[in-house]
mmCIF file of C-alpha atoms in Angstrom:
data_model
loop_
_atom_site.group_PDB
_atom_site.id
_atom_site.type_symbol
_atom_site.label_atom_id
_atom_site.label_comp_id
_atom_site.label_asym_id
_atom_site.label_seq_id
_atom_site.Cartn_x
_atom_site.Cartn_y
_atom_site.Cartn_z
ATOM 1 C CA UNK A 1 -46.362 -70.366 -120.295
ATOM 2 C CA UNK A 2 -42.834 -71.576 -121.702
ATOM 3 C CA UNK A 3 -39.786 -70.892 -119.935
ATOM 4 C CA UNK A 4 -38.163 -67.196 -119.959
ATOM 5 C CA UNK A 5 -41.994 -66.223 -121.003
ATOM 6 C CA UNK A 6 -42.725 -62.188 -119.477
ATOM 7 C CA UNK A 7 -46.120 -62.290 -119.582
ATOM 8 C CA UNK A 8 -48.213 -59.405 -118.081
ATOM 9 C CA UNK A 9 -51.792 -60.427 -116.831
ATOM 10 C CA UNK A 10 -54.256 -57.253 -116.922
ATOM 11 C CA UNK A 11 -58.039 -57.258 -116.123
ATOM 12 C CA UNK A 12 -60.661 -55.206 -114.162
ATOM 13 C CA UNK A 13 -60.785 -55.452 -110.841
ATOM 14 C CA UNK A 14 -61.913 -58.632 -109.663
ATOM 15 C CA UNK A 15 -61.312 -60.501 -113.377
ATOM 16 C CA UNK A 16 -59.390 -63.098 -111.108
ATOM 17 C CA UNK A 17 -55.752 -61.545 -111.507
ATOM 18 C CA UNK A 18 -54.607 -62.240 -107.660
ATOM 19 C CA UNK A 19 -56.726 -65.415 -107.617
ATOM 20 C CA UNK A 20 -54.801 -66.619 -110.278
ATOM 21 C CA UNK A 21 -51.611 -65.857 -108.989
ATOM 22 C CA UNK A 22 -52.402 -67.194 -105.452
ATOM 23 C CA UNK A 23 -53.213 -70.344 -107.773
ATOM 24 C CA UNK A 24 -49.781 -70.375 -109.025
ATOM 25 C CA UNK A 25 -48.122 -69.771 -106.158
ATOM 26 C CA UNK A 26 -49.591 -72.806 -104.200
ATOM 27 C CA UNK A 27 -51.328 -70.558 -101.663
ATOM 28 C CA UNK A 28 -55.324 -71.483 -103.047
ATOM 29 C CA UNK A 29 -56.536 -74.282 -103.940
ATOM 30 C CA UNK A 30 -58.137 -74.546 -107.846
ATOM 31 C CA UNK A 31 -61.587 -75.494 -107.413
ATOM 32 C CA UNK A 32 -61.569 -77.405 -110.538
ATOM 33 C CA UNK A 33 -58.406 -78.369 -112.585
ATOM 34 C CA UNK A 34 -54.509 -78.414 -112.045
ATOM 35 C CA UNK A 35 -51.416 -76.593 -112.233
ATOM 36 C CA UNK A 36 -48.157 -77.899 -113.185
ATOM 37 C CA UNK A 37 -45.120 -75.624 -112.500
ATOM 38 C CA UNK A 38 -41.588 -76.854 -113.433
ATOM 39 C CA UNK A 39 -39.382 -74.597 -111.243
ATOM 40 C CA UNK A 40 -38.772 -72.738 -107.942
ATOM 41 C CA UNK A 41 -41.653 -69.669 -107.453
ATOM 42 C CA UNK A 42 -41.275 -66.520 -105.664
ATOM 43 C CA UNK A 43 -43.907 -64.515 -105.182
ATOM 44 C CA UNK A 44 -44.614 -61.358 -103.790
ATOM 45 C CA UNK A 45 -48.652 -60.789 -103.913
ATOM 46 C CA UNK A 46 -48.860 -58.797 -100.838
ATOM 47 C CA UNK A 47 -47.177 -56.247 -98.553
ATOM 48 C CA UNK A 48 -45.073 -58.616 -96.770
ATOM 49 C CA UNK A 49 -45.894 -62.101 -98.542
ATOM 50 C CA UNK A 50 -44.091 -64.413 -96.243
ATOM 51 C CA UNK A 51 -42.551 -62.431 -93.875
ATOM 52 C CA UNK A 52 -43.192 -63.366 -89.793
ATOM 53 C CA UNK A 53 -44.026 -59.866 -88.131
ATOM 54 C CA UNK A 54 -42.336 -61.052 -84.646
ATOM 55 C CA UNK A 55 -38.883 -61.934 -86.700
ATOM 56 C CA UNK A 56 -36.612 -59.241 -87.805
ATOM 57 C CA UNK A 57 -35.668 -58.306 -91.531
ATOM 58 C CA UNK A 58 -32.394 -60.247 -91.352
ATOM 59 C CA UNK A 59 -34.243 -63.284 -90.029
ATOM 60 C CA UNK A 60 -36.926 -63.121 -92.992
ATOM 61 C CA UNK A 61 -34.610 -62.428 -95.319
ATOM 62 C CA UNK A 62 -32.960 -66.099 -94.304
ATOM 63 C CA UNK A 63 -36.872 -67.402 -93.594
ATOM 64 C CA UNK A 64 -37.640 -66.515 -96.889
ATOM 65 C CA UNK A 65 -34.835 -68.161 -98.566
ATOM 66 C CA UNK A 66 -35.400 -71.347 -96.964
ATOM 67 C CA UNK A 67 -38.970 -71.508 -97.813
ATOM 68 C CA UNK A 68 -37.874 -71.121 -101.473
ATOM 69 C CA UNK A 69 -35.668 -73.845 -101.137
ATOM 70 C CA UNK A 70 -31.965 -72.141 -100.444
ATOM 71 C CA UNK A 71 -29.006 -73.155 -99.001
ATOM 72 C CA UNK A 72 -27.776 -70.827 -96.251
ATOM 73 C CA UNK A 73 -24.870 -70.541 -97.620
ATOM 74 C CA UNK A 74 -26.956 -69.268 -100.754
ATOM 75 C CA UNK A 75 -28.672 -66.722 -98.722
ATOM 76 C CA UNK A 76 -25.663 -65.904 -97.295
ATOM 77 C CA UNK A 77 -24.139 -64.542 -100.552
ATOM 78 C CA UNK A 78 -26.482 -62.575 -101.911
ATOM 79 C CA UNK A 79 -27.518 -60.933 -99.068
ATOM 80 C CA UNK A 80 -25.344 -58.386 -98.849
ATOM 81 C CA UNK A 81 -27.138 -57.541 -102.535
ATOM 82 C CA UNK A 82 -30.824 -57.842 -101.042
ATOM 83 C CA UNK A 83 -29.933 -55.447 -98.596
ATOM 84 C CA UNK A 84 -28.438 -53.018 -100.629
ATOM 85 C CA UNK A 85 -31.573 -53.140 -102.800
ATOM 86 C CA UNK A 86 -33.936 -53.155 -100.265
ATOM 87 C CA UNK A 87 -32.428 -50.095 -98.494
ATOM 88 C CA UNK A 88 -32.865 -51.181 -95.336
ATOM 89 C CA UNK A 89 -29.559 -51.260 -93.494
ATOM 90 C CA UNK A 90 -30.305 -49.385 -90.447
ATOM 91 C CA UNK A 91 -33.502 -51.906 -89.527
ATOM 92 C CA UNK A 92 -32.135 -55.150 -90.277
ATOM 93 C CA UNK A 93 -32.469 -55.864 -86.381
ATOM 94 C CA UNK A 94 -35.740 -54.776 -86.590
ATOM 95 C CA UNK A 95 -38.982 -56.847 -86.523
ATOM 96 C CA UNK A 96 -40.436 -56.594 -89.447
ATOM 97 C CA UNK A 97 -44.085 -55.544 -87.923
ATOM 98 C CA UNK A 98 -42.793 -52.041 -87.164
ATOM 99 C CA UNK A 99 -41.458 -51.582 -90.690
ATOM 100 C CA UNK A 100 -43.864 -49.321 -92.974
ATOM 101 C CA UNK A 101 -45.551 -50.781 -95.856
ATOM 102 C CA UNK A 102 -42.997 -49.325 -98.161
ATOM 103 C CA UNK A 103 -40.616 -50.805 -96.006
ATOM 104 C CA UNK A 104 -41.853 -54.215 -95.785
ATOM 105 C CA UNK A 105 -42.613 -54.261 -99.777
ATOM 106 C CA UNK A 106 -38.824 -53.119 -100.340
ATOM 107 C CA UNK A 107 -37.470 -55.961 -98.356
ATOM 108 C CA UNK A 108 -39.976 -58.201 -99.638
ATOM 109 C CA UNK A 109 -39.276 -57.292 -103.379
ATOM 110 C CA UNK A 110 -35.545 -57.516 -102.675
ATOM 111 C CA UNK A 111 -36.033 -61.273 -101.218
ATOM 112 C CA UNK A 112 -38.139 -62.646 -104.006
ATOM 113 C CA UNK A 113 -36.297 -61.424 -106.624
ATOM 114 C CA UNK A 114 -32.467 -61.893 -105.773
ATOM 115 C CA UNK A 115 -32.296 -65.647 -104.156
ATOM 116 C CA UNK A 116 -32.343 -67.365 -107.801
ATOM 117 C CA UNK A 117 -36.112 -67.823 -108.698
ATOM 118 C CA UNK A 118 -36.707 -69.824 -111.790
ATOM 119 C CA UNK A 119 -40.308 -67.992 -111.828
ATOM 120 C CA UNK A 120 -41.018 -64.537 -110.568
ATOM 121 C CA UNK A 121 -44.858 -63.845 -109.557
ATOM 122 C CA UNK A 122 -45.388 -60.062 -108.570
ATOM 123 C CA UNK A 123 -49.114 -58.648 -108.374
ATOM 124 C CA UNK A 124 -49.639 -54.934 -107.871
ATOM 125 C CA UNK A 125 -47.669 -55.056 -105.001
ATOM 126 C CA UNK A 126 -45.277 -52.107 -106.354
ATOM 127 C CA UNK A 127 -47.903 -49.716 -105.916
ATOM 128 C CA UNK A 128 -47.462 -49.179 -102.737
ATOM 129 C CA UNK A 129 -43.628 -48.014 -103.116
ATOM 130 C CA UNK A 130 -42.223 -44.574 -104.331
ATOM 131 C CA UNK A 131 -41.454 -43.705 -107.514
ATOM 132 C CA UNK A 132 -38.028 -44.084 -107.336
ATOM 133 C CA UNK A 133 -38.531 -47.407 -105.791
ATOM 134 C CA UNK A 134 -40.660 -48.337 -108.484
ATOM 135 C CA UNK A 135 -38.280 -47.703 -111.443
ATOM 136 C CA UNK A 136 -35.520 -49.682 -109.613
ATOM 137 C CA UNK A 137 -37.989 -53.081 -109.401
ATOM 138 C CA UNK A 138 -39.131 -52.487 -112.954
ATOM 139 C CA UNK A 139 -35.171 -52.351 -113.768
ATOM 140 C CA UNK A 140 -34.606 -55.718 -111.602
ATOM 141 C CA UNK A 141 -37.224 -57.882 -112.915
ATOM 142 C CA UNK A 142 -35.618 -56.642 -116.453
ATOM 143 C CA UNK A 143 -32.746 -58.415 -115.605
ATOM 144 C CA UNK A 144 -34.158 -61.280 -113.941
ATOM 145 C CA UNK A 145 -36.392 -62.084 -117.657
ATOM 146 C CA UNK A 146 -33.167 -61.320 -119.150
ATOM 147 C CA UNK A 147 -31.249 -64.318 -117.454
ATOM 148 C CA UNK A 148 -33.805 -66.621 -118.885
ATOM 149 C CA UNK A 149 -36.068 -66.338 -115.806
ATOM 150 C CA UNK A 150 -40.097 -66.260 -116.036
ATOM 151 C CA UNK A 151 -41.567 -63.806 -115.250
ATOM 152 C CA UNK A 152 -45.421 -62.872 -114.544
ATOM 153 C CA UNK A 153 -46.703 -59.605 -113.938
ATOM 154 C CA UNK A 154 -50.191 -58.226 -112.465
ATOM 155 C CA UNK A 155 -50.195 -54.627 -112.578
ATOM 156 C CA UNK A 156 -52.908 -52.152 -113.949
ATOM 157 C CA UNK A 157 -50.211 -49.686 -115.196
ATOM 158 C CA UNK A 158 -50.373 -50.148 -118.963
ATOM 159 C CA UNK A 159 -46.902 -48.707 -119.571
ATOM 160 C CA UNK A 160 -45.128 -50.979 -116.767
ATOM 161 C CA UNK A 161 -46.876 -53.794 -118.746
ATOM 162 C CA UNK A 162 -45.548 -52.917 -122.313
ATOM 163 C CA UNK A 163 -42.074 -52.100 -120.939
ATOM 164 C CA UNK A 164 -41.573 -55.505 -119.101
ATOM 165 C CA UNK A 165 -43.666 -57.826 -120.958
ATOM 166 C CA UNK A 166 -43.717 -59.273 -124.142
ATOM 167 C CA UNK A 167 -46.902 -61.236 -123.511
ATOM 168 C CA UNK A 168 -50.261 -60.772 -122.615
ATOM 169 C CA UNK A 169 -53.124 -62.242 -121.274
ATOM 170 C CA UNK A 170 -56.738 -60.620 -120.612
ATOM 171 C CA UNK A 171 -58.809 -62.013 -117.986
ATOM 172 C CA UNK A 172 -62.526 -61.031 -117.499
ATOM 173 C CA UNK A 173 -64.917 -62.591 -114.840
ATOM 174 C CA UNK A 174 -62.651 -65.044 -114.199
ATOM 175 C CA UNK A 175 -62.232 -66.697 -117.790
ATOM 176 C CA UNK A 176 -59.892 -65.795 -120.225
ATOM 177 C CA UNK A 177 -60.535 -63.092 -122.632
ATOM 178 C CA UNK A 178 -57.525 -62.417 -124.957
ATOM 179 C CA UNK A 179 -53.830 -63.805 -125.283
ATOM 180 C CA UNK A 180 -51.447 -62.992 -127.535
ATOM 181 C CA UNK A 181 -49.030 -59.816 -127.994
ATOM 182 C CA UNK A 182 -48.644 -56.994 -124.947
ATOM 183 C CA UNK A 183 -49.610 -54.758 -127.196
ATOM 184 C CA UNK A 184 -52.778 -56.391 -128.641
ATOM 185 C CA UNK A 185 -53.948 -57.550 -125.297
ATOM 186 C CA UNK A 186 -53.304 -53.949 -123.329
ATOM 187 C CA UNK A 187 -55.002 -52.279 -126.018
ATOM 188 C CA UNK A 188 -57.794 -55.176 -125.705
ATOM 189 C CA UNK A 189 -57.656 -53.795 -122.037
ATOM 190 C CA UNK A 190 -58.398 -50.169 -122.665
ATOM 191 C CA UNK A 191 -60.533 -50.530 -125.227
ATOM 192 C CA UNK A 192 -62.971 -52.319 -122.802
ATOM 193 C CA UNK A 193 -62.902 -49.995 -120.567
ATOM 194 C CA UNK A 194 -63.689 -47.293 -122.732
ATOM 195 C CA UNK A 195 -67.631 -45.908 -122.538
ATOM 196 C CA UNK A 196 -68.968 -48.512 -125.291
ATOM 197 C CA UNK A 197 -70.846 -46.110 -127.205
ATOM 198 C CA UNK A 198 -69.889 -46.256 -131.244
ATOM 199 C CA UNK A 199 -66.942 -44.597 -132.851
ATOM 200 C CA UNK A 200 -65.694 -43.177 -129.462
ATOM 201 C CA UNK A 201 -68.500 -40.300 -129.410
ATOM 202 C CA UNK A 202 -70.437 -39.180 -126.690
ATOM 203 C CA UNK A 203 -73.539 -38.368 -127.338
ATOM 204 C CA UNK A 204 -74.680 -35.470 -125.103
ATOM 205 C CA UNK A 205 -78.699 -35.393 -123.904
ATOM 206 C CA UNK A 206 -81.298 -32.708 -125.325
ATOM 207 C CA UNK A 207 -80.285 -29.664 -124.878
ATOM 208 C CA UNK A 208 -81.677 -27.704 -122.175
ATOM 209 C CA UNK A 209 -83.980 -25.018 -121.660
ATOM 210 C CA UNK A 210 -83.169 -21.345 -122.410
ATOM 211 C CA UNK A 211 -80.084 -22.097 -124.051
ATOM 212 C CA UNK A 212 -78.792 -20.272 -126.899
ATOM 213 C CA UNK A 213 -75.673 -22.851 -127.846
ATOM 214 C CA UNK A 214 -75.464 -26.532 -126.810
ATOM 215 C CA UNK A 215 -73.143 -28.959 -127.913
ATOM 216 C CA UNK A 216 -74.670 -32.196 -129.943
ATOM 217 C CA UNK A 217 -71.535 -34.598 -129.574
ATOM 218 C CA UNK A 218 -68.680 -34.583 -128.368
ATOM 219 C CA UNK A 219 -65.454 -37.179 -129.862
ATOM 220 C CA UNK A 220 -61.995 -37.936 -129.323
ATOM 221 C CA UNK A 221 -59.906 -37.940 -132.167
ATOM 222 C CA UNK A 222 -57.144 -40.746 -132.391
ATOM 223 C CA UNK A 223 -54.719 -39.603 -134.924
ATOM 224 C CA UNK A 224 -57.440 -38.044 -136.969
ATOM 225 C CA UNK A 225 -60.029 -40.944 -136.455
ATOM 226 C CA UNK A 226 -63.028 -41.150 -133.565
ATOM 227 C CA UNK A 227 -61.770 -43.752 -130.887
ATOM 228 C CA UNK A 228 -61.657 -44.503 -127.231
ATOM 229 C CA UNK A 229 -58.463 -45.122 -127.117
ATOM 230 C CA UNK A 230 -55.119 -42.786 -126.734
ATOM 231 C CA UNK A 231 -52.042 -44.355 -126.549
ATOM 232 C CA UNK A 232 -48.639 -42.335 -125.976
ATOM 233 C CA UNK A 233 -47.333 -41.090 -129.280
ATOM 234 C CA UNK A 234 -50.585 -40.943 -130.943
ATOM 235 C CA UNK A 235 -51.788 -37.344 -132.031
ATOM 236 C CA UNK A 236 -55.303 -36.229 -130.074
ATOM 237 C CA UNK A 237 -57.530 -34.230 -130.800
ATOM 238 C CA UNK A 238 -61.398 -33.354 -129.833
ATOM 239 C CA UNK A 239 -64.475 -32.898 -131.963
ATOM 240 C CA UNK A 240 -67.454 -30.684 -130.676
ATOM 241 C CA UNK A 241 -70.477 -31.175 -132.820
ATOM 242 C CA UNK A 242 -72.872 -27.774 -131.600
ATOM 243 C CA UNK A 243 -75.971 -26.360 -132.420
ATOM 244 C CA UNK A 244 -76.961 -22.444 -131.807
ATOM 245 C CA UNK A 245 -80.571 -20.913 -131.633
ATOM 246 C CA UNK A 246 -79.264 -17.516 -133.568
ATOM 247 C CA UNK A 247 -76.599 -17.664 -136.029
ATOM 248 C CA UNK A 248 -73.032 -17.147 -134.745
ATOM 249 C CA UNK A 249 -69.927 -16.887 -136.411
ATOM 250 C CA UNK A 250 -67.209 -17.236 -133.666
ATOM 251 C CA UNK A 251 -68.573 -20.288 -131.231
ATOM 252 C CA UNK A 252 -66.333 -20.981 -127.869
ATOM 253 C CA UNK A 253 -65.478 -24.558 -126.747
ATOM 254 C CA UNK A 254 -63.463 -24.944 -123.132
ATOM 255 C CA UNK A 255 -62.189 -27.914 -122.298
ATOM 256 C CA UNK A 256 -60.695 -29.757 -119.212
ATOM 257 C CA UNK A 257 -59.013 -33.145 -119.312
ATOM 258 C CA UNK A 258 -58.588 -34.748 -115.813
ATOM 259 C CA UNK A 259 -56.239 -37.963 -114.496
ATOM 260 C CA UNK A 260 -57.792 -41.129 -113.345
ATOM 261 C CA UNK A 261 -57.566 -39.280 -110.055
ATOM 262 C CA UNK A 262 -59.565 -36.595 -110.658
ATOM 263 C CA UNK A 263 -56.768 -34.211 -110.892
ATOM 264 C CA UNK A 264 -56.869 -31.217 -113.366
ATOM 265 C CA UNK A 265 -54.090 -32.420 -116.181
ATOM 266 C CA UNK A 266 -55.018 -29.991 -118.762
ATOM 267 C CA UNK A 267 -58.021 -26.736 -119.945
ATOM 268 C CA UNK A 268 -57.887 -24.533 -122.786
ATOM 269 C CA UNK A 269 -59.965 -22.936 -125.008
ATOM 270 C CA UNK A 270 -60.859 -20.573 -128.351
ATOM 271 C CA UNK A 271 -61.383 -17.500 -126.697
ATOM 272 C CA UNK A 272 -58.013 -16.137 -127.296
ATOM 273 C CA UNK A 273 -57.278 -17.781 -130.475
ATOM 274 C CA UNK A 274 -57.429 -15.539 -133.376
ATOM 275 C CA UNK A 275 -58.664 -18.379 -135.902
ATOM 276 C CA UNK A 276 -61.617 -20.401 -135.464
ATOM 277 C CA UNK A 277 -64.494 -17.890 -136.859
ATOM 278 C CA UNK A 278 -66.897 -19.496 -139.774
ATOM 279 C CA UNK A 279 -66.649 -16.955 -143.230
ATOM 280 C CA UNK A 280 -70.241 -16.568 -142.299
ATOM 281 C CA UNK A 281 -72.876 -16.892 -138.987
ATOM 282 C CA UNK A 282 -74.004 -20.605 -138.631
ATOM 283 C CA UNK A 283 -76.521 -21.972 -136.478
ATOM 284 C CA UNK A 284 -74.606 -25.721 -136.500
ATOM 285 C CA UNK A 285 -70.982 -26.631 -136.833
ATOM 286 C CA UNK A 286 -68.477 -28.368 -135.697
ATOM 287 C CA UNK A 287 -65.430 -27.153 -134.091
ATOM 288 C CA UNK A 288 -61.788 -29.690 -133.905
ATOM 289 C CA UNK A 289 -59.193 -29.066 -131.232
ATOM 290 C CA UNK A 290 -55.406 -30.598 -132.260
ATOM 291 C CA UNK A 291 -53.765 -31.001 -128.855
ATOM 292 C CA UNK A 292 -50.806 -32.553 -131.071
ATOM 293 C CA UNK A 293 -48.985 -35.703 -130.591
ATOM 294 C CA UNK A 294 -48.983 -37.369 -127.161
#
């Protein structure tokens, strides 16, 4: 990784992301092989990476510097700036162990990112922070790879990724799967973590007993084309491949898309529409919902 390098690092969980980074930031041991870092690291890998719980957020904040090799007098200046970042104002005098997670990630954040590192390590850290929060880190480490400053990023939201980075690198199992482009390499990502079967189709079981209508196959449509994956901008669409024991002429698909969560995002369906019927009954078909472009 040269210097000024933003380089996003995406895997599954347990690929060897945070391993890696731990690595990096001198806190494990490699098992096998070096690492050679030209520069001053800050990390921030977990809530609180650094920070002594009996010692109170102005203490860290001057704890922290020192570690990373500052001056007091270094501290001293920008910390005025961390504070103002971190938000934090009225529990400066505070130990840190009665701060919040939020809390102790914004003050954290603040630290690693404003006393000068030459190389900025942050895992998925800024999870735990709102959204607001978020946005404003995202913005900083922006400006700290725009100085000319390294940057490496562990986070498993794609869009973060492609906004910050301008490298990527793929890790599965603990080896190294892809480098190259943030683009390439996140769409690498999600395409391994799409179902595997061919084309993007799902291939539904027999159908079952009794049932007049069953659907065959189901696929999503990637700007007109069967794929797994849908990236913003893209137009999507779904294909229901059906079969029907008596001829029909109007068949009804529903559908309901749902978040990684598990949260309803989207349902619709035919019932209403006053297209869709076949010129004649059918007993097979295959119906296309446009949902448009992303």
């Amino acid at each position: 990784i040269g210097r000024g390098e933003r380089v996003g690092i995406v895997g599954r969980n347990g690929a060897g992301k945070s391993t890696l980074l731990k690595i990096l930031s001198r806190i494990t041991d490699p098992t096998r092989g070096r690492v050679t870092i030209a520069g001053r690291v800050a990390s921030l890998l977990e809530v609180g990476t650094g920070f002594h719980p009996e010692l109170t957020g102005r203490e860290n904040v001057f704890l922290n510097g020192a570690i990373l090799g500052m001056k007091r007098s270094e501290i001293q200046r920008r910390f005025d700036e961390i504070v103002a970042f971190a938000e934090v104002e009225k529990f400066l005098d505070t130990p840190v162990k009665r701060y919040s997670s939020g809390m102790y990630v914004r003050l954290g954040f603040a630290v690693a990112a404003h006393l000068d590192p030459e190389i900025l390590i942050v895992d998925e850290v800024l999870s735990v922070g709102d959204a607001k929060f978020q946005k404003k880190c995202l913005g900083k480490m922006s400006e700290v790879a725009g100085s000319g400053r390294t940057v490496l990023f562990v986070s498993h939201n794609m869009g973060a990724v492609r906004t910050l980075c301008t490298t990527g690198i793929l890790l599965q199992n603990g080896g190294l799967l892809a480098r190259g482009r943030i683009e390439d390499v996140t769409a690498a990502y999600l395409n391994d973590l799409g179902p595997g079967s061919s084309g993007g189709t799902v291939v539904l079981a027999r159908p079952p007993e009794r049932c007049a209508v069953w659907m065959e196959s189901v696929s999503l449509l990637r700007n007109g084309e069967p794929s797994t994956v849908i990236e913003a901008g893209d137009r999507l669409g779904l294909a229901v491949r059906f079969r029907s024991a008596e001829p029909i002429r109007k068949p009804i698909v529903g559908y309901l898309i749902r978040s990684a969560r598990g949260e309803n995002a989207l349902n619709a369906n035919n019932y209403f529409l006053p297209s869709g019927e076949y010129p004649a009954p059918v007993t097979e078909g295959t119906i296309v919902c446009d949902l448009g472009s992303l």
